[in-house]
Amino acid sequence: MRFADITGNAPVAGALAGMVDSGRISHAILLHENDGGGAFPLAMAFLQYLYCPSRSGGDSCGVCPHCNKMGKLIHPDVHFVFPVVLPSSSAQAESSPSERFLTEFRALVLGNPAFKEQDLYTALEFEGKNPVIGVAEANALLRTLGLHSLEGGYTAAVIYLPERMNPQAANKLLKMLEEPPAQTVFVLVTHTPEKLLPTIVSRCQMFRVASSPVSAAASYDDGGLLDALMDALLSKDLSAALTAGERMAALPSRESAKGFCRFASERFRRIFLLQQGLGSLVPEDDDSARRWAASVRKTFPRKAMDVLDRTVRRIDRNVNLKILFTDLVDRLFLNI
């Protein structure tokens, strides 16, 4: 992955390339994205640039052995950590739990670099479960980073969703960030930095990664569910709106329910942009957002996004989905 392959986020790409060019590389980089917002491709482009011996003009060459290895996600000095369902046996726990799923992980990333959290769990067959990053993962990473780089230069740890770390793993990560091994760089990709230990965030150089115009919406197909909900709300048909809420509660997994909420939040963000006269930032083919923007109160988009964020947090706390989505419909109905 080269920086040239990435649409948008030129300031972030420039800052990451500038670190390498200046030789002042932060030992810990935190990329904050919306789910599926494109931080992972930026992380890969940054590391490819870091390892490329023929980089020039602010980008990697894309053809050298290091670039080829990064392009296939098989560089021996880059280690990936992501949430998994923890093994039950102590023997398995001695090794990196993520390592057991690297084949599936690579296939997902190579097929869709701007993947969403739900895409990961589907690819690893974790739907309906509670993947986490546990202390066994942190211990394995600590052992790995204690070894010398296999190809010289930097060793990198890419941690996808560090907010999924349990408390013991988070404390281990904090220790690593406080006393990082020489020539080691941590790249963390997060959706909710507020869920991380403040001391972890304070030790990272954080970049906000903007979603591409189509990434957040186009990567999640809700089967017309949001349109049905909005039609009911705009018609003041509470019964039809509640029926849409029941369909939300019947989504196949809690991760799917969160995916719908994030999709809806992005669509409501577009309504806000349109109402603020920033229609150039909204895809031209989103006719629904334009129709809704002309019909809802100007206070609606922000209140709706707050309701959706609240719903996602409560899904994480295992609150009953039918109760949650009935409450969501009621609150949207009152604010439309």
Short mmCIF file of C-alpha atoms in Angstrom, two decimals:
data_model
loop_
_atom_site.label_atom_id
_atom_site.label_comp_id
_atom_site.label_asym_id
_atom_site.label_seq_id
_atom_site.Cartn_x
_atom_site.Cartn_y
_atom_site.Cartn_z
CA MET A 1 0.00 0.00 0.00
CA ARG A 2 1.43 3.35 -1.08
CA PHE A 3 0.22 6.77 0.04
CA ALA A 4 -0.70 7.37 -3.61
CA ASP A 5 -3.23 4.53 -3.38
CA ILE A 6 -5.17 6.30 -0.62
CA THR A 7 -7.95 8.79 -1.33
CA GLY A 8 -8.11 11.74 1.06
CA ASN A 9 -6.27 12.39 4.34
CA ALA A 10 -3.33 14.03 2.57
CA PRO A 11 -2.36 16.02 5.72
CA VAL A 12 -2.11 12.84 7.78
CA ALA A 13 -0.19 11.03 5.04
CA GLY A 14 2.16 14.00 4.75
CA ALA A 15 2.78 14.09 8.49
CA LEU A 16 3.51 10.36 8.62
CA ALA A 17 5.90 10.58 5.68
CA GLY A 18 7.51 13.64 7.26
CA MET A 19 8.32 11.64 10.40
CA VAL A 20 10.29 9.16 8.33
CA ASP A 21 12.00 11.83 6.24
CA SER A 22 13.10 13.73 9.33
CA GLY A 23 14.20 10.63 11.22
CA ARG A 24 12.01 11.72 14.14
CA ILE A 25 9.59 8.82 14.25
CA SER A 26 7.19 8.71 17.18
CA HIS A 27 7.42 5.42 19.03
CA ALA A 28 3.61 5.29 19.27
CA ILE A 29 1.10 6.56 16.71
CA LEU A 30 -2.65 6.55 17.37
CA LEU A 31 -4.91 6.75 14.30
CA HIS A 32 -8.48 7.65 15.27
CA GLU A 33 -11.00 6.70 12.59
CA ASN A 34 -14.71 6.14 12.24
CA ASP A 35 -15.38 2.44 11.71
CA GLY A 36 -14.10 1.58 8.23
CA GLY A 37 -12.72 5.08 7.78
CA GLY A 38 -9.41 4.19 6.19
CA ALA A 39 -6.88 4.35 9.05
CA PHE A 40 -5.62 0.83 8.38
CA PRO A 41 -4.50 1.64 4.80
CA LEU A 42 -2.71 4.71 6.17
CA ALA A 43 -0.94 2.54 8.73
CA MET A 44 0.19 0.12 6.02
CA ALA A 45 1.34 2.94 3.72
CA PHE A 46 3.30 4.51 6.59
CA LEU A 47 5.09 1.24 7.42
CA GLN A 48 5.78 0.52 3.76
CA TYR A 49 7.34 3.98 3.49
CA LEU A 50 9.35 3.36 6.67
CA TYR A 51 10.81 0.10 5.37
CA CYS A 52 11.28 1.08 1.72
CA PRO A 53 14.99 1.75 0.93
CA SER A 54 14.05 3.48 -2.35
CA ARG A 55 11.42 5.90 -1.04
CA SER A 56 11.31 9.30 -2.70
CA GLY A 57 8.91 12.14 -3.26
CA GLY A 58 6.95 11.32 -0.12
CA ASP A 59 6.07 7.76 -1.11
CA SER A 60 7.47 4.23 -1.20
CA CYS A 61 8.65 2.73 -4.48
CA GLY A 62 6.09 -0.08 -4.39
CA VAL A 63 8.35 -2.62 -6.14
CA CYS A 64 11.30 -3.42 -3.86
CA PRO A 65 11.35 -6.60 -1.71
CA HIS A 66 10.31 -4.66 1.40
CA CYS A 67 7.35 -3.08 -0.41
CA ASN A 68 6.32 -6.45 -1.81
CA LYS A 69 6.36 -7.99 1.65
CA MET A 70 4.34 -5.11 3.10
CA GLY A 71 1.93 -5.34 0.18
CA LYS A 72 1.28 -8.98 1.09
CA LEU A 73 1.27 -8.29 4.86
CA ILE A 74 4.12 -10.76 5.38
CA HIS A 75 6.96 -8.46 6.44
CA PRO A 76 8.70 -10.40 9.26
CA ASP A 77 9.21 -7.29 11.40
CA VAL A 78 5.54 -6.21 11.37
CA HIS A 79 3.28 -7.86 13.93
CA PHE A 80 -0.51 -7.61 13.93
CA VAL A 81 -2.74 -7.65 17.00
CA PHE A 82 -6.53 -7.59 16.82
CA PRO A 83 -9.49 -8.75 18.92
CA VAL A 84 -10.14 -12.49 18.96
CA VAL A 85 -12.13 -14.97 20.97
CA LEU A 86 -9.66 -16.04 23.63
CA PRO A 87 -8.46 -19.66 23.70
CA SER A 88 -9.63 -21.78 26.58
CA SER A 89 -6.49 -23.88 27.04
CA SER A 90 -3.39 -22.59 28.77
CA ALA A 91 -1.20 -24.16 26.07
CA GLN A 92 -2.78 -22.01 23.39
CA ALA A 93 -2.50 -18.97 25.62
CA GLU A 94 1.30 -19.20 25.54
CA SER A 95 1.35 -18.00 21.91
CA SER A 96 -0.22 -14.95 20.30
CA PRO A 97 -3.97 -15.55 19.89
CA SER A 98 -4.04 -13.21 16.87
CA GLU A 99 -1.37 -15.28 15.16
CA ARG A 100 -3.74 -18.22 14.82
CA PHE A 101 -6.02 -16.09 12.60
CA LEU A 102 -3.39 -14.32 10.49
CA THR A 103 -4.35 -16.14 7.27
CA GLU A 104 -7.96 -14.99 7.53
CA PHE A 105 -6.88 -11.52 8.65
CA ARG A 106 -4.57 -11.07 5.69
CA ALA A 107 -7.27 -12.20 3.27
CA LEU A 108 -9.69 -9.66 4.74
CA VAL A 109 -7.24 -6.74 4.61
CA LEU A 110 -5.99 -7.53 1.10
CA GLY A 111 -9.56 -7.80 -0.14
CA ASN A 112 -10.81 -4.65 1.63
CA PRO A 113 -8.13 -2.52 3.31
CA ALA A 114 -10.77 -0.13 4.71
CA PHE A 115 -12.62 -2.99 6.40
CA LYS A 116 -15.08 -2.45 9.24
CA GLU A 117 -15.02 -4.05 12.68
CA GLN A 118 -17.97 -6.25 11.77
CA ASP A 119 -16.14 -7.41 8.62
CA LEU A 120 -13.31 -8.68 10.83
CA TYR A 121 -15.61 -10.64 13.11
CA THR A 122 -17.45 -12.12 10.14
CA ALA A 123 -14.19 -13.17 8.48
CA LEU A 124 -12.98 -14.82 11.69
CA GLU A 125 -16.42 -16.34 12.45
CA PHE A 126 -16.75 -14.45 15.72
CA GLU A 127 -20.27 -13.13 15.19
CA GLY A 128 -22.38 -13.30 18.32
CA LYS A 129 -19.25 -13.59 20.48
CA ASN A 130 -17.16 -11.05 22.38
CA PRO A 131 -13.67 -10.76 20.86
CA VAL A 132 -11.07 -9.06 23.04
CA ILE A 133 -7.32 -8.46 23.19
CA GLY A 134 -6.20 -10.32 26.28
CA VAL A 135 -3.13 -10.43 28.46
CA ALA A 136 -1.78 -13.50 26.59
CA GLU A 137 -1.62 -11.33 23.48
CA ALA A 138 0.20 -8.57 25.35
CA ASN A 139 2.68 -11.06 26.82
CA ALA A 140 3.36 -12.58 23.40
CA LEU A 141 3.89 -9.11 21.92
CA LEU A 142 6.28 -8.20 24.72
CA ARG A 143 8.35 -11.33 24.02
CA THR A 144 8.36 -10.65 20.27
CA LEU A 145 9.40 -7.03 20.59
CA GLY A 146 12.23 -8.09 22.88
CA LEU A 147 13.89 -9.84 19.94
CA HIS A 148 16.10 -8.17 17.36
CA SER A 149 14.60 -7.04 14.06
CA LEU A 150 14.88 -9.86 11.52
CA GLU A 151 15.72 -7.57 8.60
CA GLY A 152 17.40 -4.71 10.42
CA GLY A 153 15.79 -1.41 11.20
CA TYR A 154 12.43 -1.01 12.91
CA THR A 155 10.11 -3.56 14.46
CA ALA A 156 6.44 -2.58 14.26
CA ALA A 157 3.34 -3.60 16.19
CA VAL A 158 0.00 -2.76 14.56
CA ILE A 159 -2.80 -2.96 17.11
CA TYR A 160 -6.31 -2.80 15.68
CA LEU A 161 -8.90 -1.67 18.26
CA PRO A 162 -6.74 -1.32 21.38
CA GLU A 163 -9.94 -0.28 23.20
CA ARG A 164 -10.81 -3.99 23.06
CA MET A 165 -7.95 -4.76 25.46
CA ASN A 166 -8.93 -6.10 28.84
CA PRO A 167 -7.49 -4.21 31.84
CA GLN A 168 -4.49 -6.52 32.26
CA ALA A 169 -3.54 -6.24 28.58
CA ALA A 170 -4.00 -2.46 28.62
CA ASN A 171 -1.62 -2.14 31.56
CA LYS A 172 0.95 -4.31 29.75
CA LEU A 173 0.66 -2.07 26.69
CA LEU A 174 1.11 1.01 28.84
CA LYS A 175 4.32 -0.49 30.24
CA MET A 176 5.59 -1.12 26.71
CA LEU A 177 4.79 2.45 25.67
CA GLU A 178 6.53 3.83 28.77
CA GLU A 179 9.69 1.83 28.08
CA PRO A 180 9.65 1.00 24.35
CA PRO A 181 12.42 -1.17 22.95
CA ALA A 182 14.83 0.66 20.66
CA GLN A 183 13.68 1.11 17.05
CA THR A 184 10.17 -0.07 17.79
CA VAL A 185 7.05 1.68 16.56
CA PHE A 186 3.50 1.02 17.73
CA VAL A 187 0.65 1.92 15.39
CA LEU A 188 -2.75 1.85 17.07
CA VAL A 189 -6.01 2.08 15.10
CA THR A 190 -8.96 3.05 17.28
CA HIS A 191 -12.63 3.92 16.86
CA THR A 192 -13.16 5.11 20.43
CA PRO A 193 -10.01 6.62 21.97
CA GLU A 194 -12.06 7.71 24.99
CA LYS A 195 -12.21 4.03 25.99
CA LEU A 196 -8.41 3.80 26.19
CA LEU A 197 -6.44 4.50 29.31
CA PRO A 198 -5.66 8.24 29.28
CA THR A 199 -2.05 7.37 30.02
CA ILE A 200 -1.90 5.29 26.81
CA VAL A 201 -3.34 8.12 24.73
CA SER A 202 -0.93 10.62 26.30
CA ARG A 203 2.04 8.55 25.13
CA CYS A 204 0.88 8.46 21.51
CA GLN A 205 0.97 10.98 18.72
CA MET A 206 -2.67 11.01 17.65
CA PHE A 207 -4.06 11.73 14.19
CA ARG A 208 -7.74 12.07 13.34
CA VAL A 209 -8.43 10.16 10.13
CA ALA A 210 -11.33 11.55 8.12
CA SER A 211 -13.70 9.11 6.43
CA SER A 212 -13.73 9.15 2.67
CA PRO A 213 -17.02 10.42 1.20
CA VAL A 214 -18.28 6.92 0.54
CA SER A 215 -16.47 4.68 3.02
CA ALA A 216 -18.77 4.91 6.01
CA ALA A 217 -22.03 4.56 4.11
CA ALA A 218 -21.21 2.44 1.10
CA SER A 219 -19.50 -0.32 3.10
CA TYR A 220 -22.61 -1.11 5.11
CA ASP A 221 -25.78 -2.18 3.32
CA ASP A 222 -28.74 -1.94 5.70
CA GLY A 223 -31.26 -3.29 3.21
CA GLY A 224 -33.28 -0.08 3.20
CA LEU A 225 -33.88 -0.21 6.94
CA LEU A 226 -32.86 3.39 7.58
CA ASP A 227 -35.01 4.63 4.70
CA ALA A 228 -38.01 2.78 6.14
CA LEU A 229 -37.37 4.30 9.56
CA MET A 230 -37.00 7.83 8.20
CA ASP A 231 -40.12 7.53 6.02
CA ALA A 232 -42.07 6.49 9.10
CA LEU A 233 -40.64 9.28 11.25
CA LEU A 234 -41.30 11.97 8.65
CA SER A 235 -44.85 10.67 8.22
CA LYS A 236 -45.31 10.78 12.01
CA ASP A 237 -46.28 7.10 11.84
CA LEU A 238 -45.10 5.79 15.20
CA SER A 239 -46.42 2.28 14.53
CA ALA A 240 -44.36 1.96 11.32
CA ALA A 241 -41.32 3.46 13.08
CA LEU A 242 -41.59 0.89 15.87
CA THR A 243 -41.85 -1.86 13.27
CA ALA A 244 -38.56 -0.61 11.81
CA GLY A 245 -37.16 -0.69 15.35
CA GLU A 246 -38.15 -4.34 15.66
CA ARG A 247 -36.29 -5.06 12.42
CA MET A 248 -33.19 -3.37 13.88
CA ALA A 249 -33.45 -5.49 17.03
CA ALA A 250 -33.66 -8.60 14.83
CA LEU A 251 -30.33 -7.94 13.08
CA PRO A 252 -28.19 -11.11 13.14
CA SER A 253 -25.75 -10.02 15.86
CA ARG A 254 -24.93 -7.26 18.29
CA GLU A 255 -22.07 -6.22 16.01
CA SER A 256 -24.54 -5.92 13.14
CA ALA A 257 -26.71 -3.73 15.34
CA LYS A 258 -23.72 -1.49 16.09
CA GLY A 259 -22.89 -1.43 12.39
CA PHE A 260 -26.37 -0.15 11.62
CA CYS A 261 -26.05 2.58 14.25
CA ARG A 262 -22.74 3.76 12.80
CA PHE A 263 -24.15 3.68 9.28
CA ALA A 264 -27.16 5.73 10.39
CA SER A 265 -24.93 8.18 12.25
CA GLU A 266 -22.91 8.83 9.09
CA ARG A 267 -26.10 9.46 7.11
CA PHE A 268 -27.31 11.91 9.77
CA ARG A 269 -23.93 13.63 9.66
CA ARG A 270 -24.61 14.24 5.97
CA ILE A 271 -27.95 15.85 6.86
CA PHE A 272 -26.09 18.18 9.22
CA LEU A 273 -23.57 19.11 6.51
CA LEU A 274 -26.34 19.83 4.03
CA GLN A 275 -28.21 22.01 6.51
CA GLN A 276 -25.01 23.94 7.17
CA GLY A 277 -24.53 24.68 3.47
CA LEU A 278 -21.72 22.15 3.06
CA GLY A 279 -23.36 20.02 0.41
CA SER A 280 -20.10 19.68 -1.52
CA LEU A 281 -18.95 17.28 1.22
CA VAL A 282 -21.93 14.97 0.64
CA PRO A 283 -21.91 12.41 -2.23
CA GLU A 284 -23.96 13.68 -5.15
CA ASP A 285 -25.95 10.45 -5.41
CA ASP A 286 -27.28 10.59 -1.82
CA ASP A 287 -30.75 11.85 -2.74
CA SER A 288 -32.25 10.57 0.50
CA ALA A 289 -29.98 12.74 2.66
CA ARG A 290 -30.95 15.80 0.63
CA ARG A 291 -34.65 15.01 0.97
CA TRP A 292 -34.33 14.45 4.71
CA ALA A 293 -32.27 17.61 5.20
CA ALA A 294 -35.11 19.67 3.74
CA SER A 295 -37.69 18.05 6.03
CA VAL A 296 -36.19 17.64 9.52
CA ARG A 297 -35.49 20.22 12.20
CA LYS A 298 -31.98 21.64 12.24
CA THR A 299 -31.56 20.26 15.75
CA PHE A 300 -32.38 16.73 14.61
CA PRO A 301 -29.04 15.49 13.15
CA ARG A 302 -26.96 16.21 16.27
CA LYS A 303 -29.60 14.84 18.63
CA ALA A 304 -29.98 11.75 16.46
CA MET A 305 -26.22 11.13 16.41
CA ASP A 306 -26.14 11.46 20.21
CA VAL A 307 -28.95 8.89 20.48
CA LEU A 308 -27.09 6.50 18.17
CA ASP A 309 -23.82 6.88 20.09
CA ARG A 310 -25.70 6.17 23.32
CA THR A 311 -27.24 3.07 21.75
CA VAL A 312 -23.84 1.73 20.64
CA ARG A 313 -22.47 2.16 24.16
CA ARG A 314 -25.40 0.25 25.62
CA ILE A 315 -25.11 -2.52 23.04
CA ASP A 316 -21.56 -2.99 24.37
CA ARG A 317 -23.07 -3.37 27.84
CA ASN A 318 -25.36 -6.19 26.62
CA VAL A 319 -28.60 -4.28 27.11
CA ASN A 320 -31.55 -6.02 25.44
CA LEU A 321 -31.68 -4.97 21.76
CA LYS A 322 -35.46 -4.72 21.57
CA ILE A 323 -35.52 -2.34 24.53
CA LEU A 324 -32.65 -0.30 23.06
CA PHE A 325 -34.15 0.13 19.61
CA THR A 326 -37.62 0.87 20.94
CA ASP A 327 -36.05 3.63 23.02
CA LEU A 328 -34.06 4.84 19.98
CA VAL A 329 -37.21 5.07 17.85
CA ASP A 330 -39.08 6.94 20.60
CA ARG A 331 -36.28 9.51 20.97
CA LEU A 332 -35.94 10.06 17.23
CA PHE A 333 -39.72 10.40 16.88
CA LEU A 334 -39.78 13.16 19.51
CA ASN A 335 -36.94 15.09 17.82
CA ILE A 336 -37.77 14.75 14.12
#
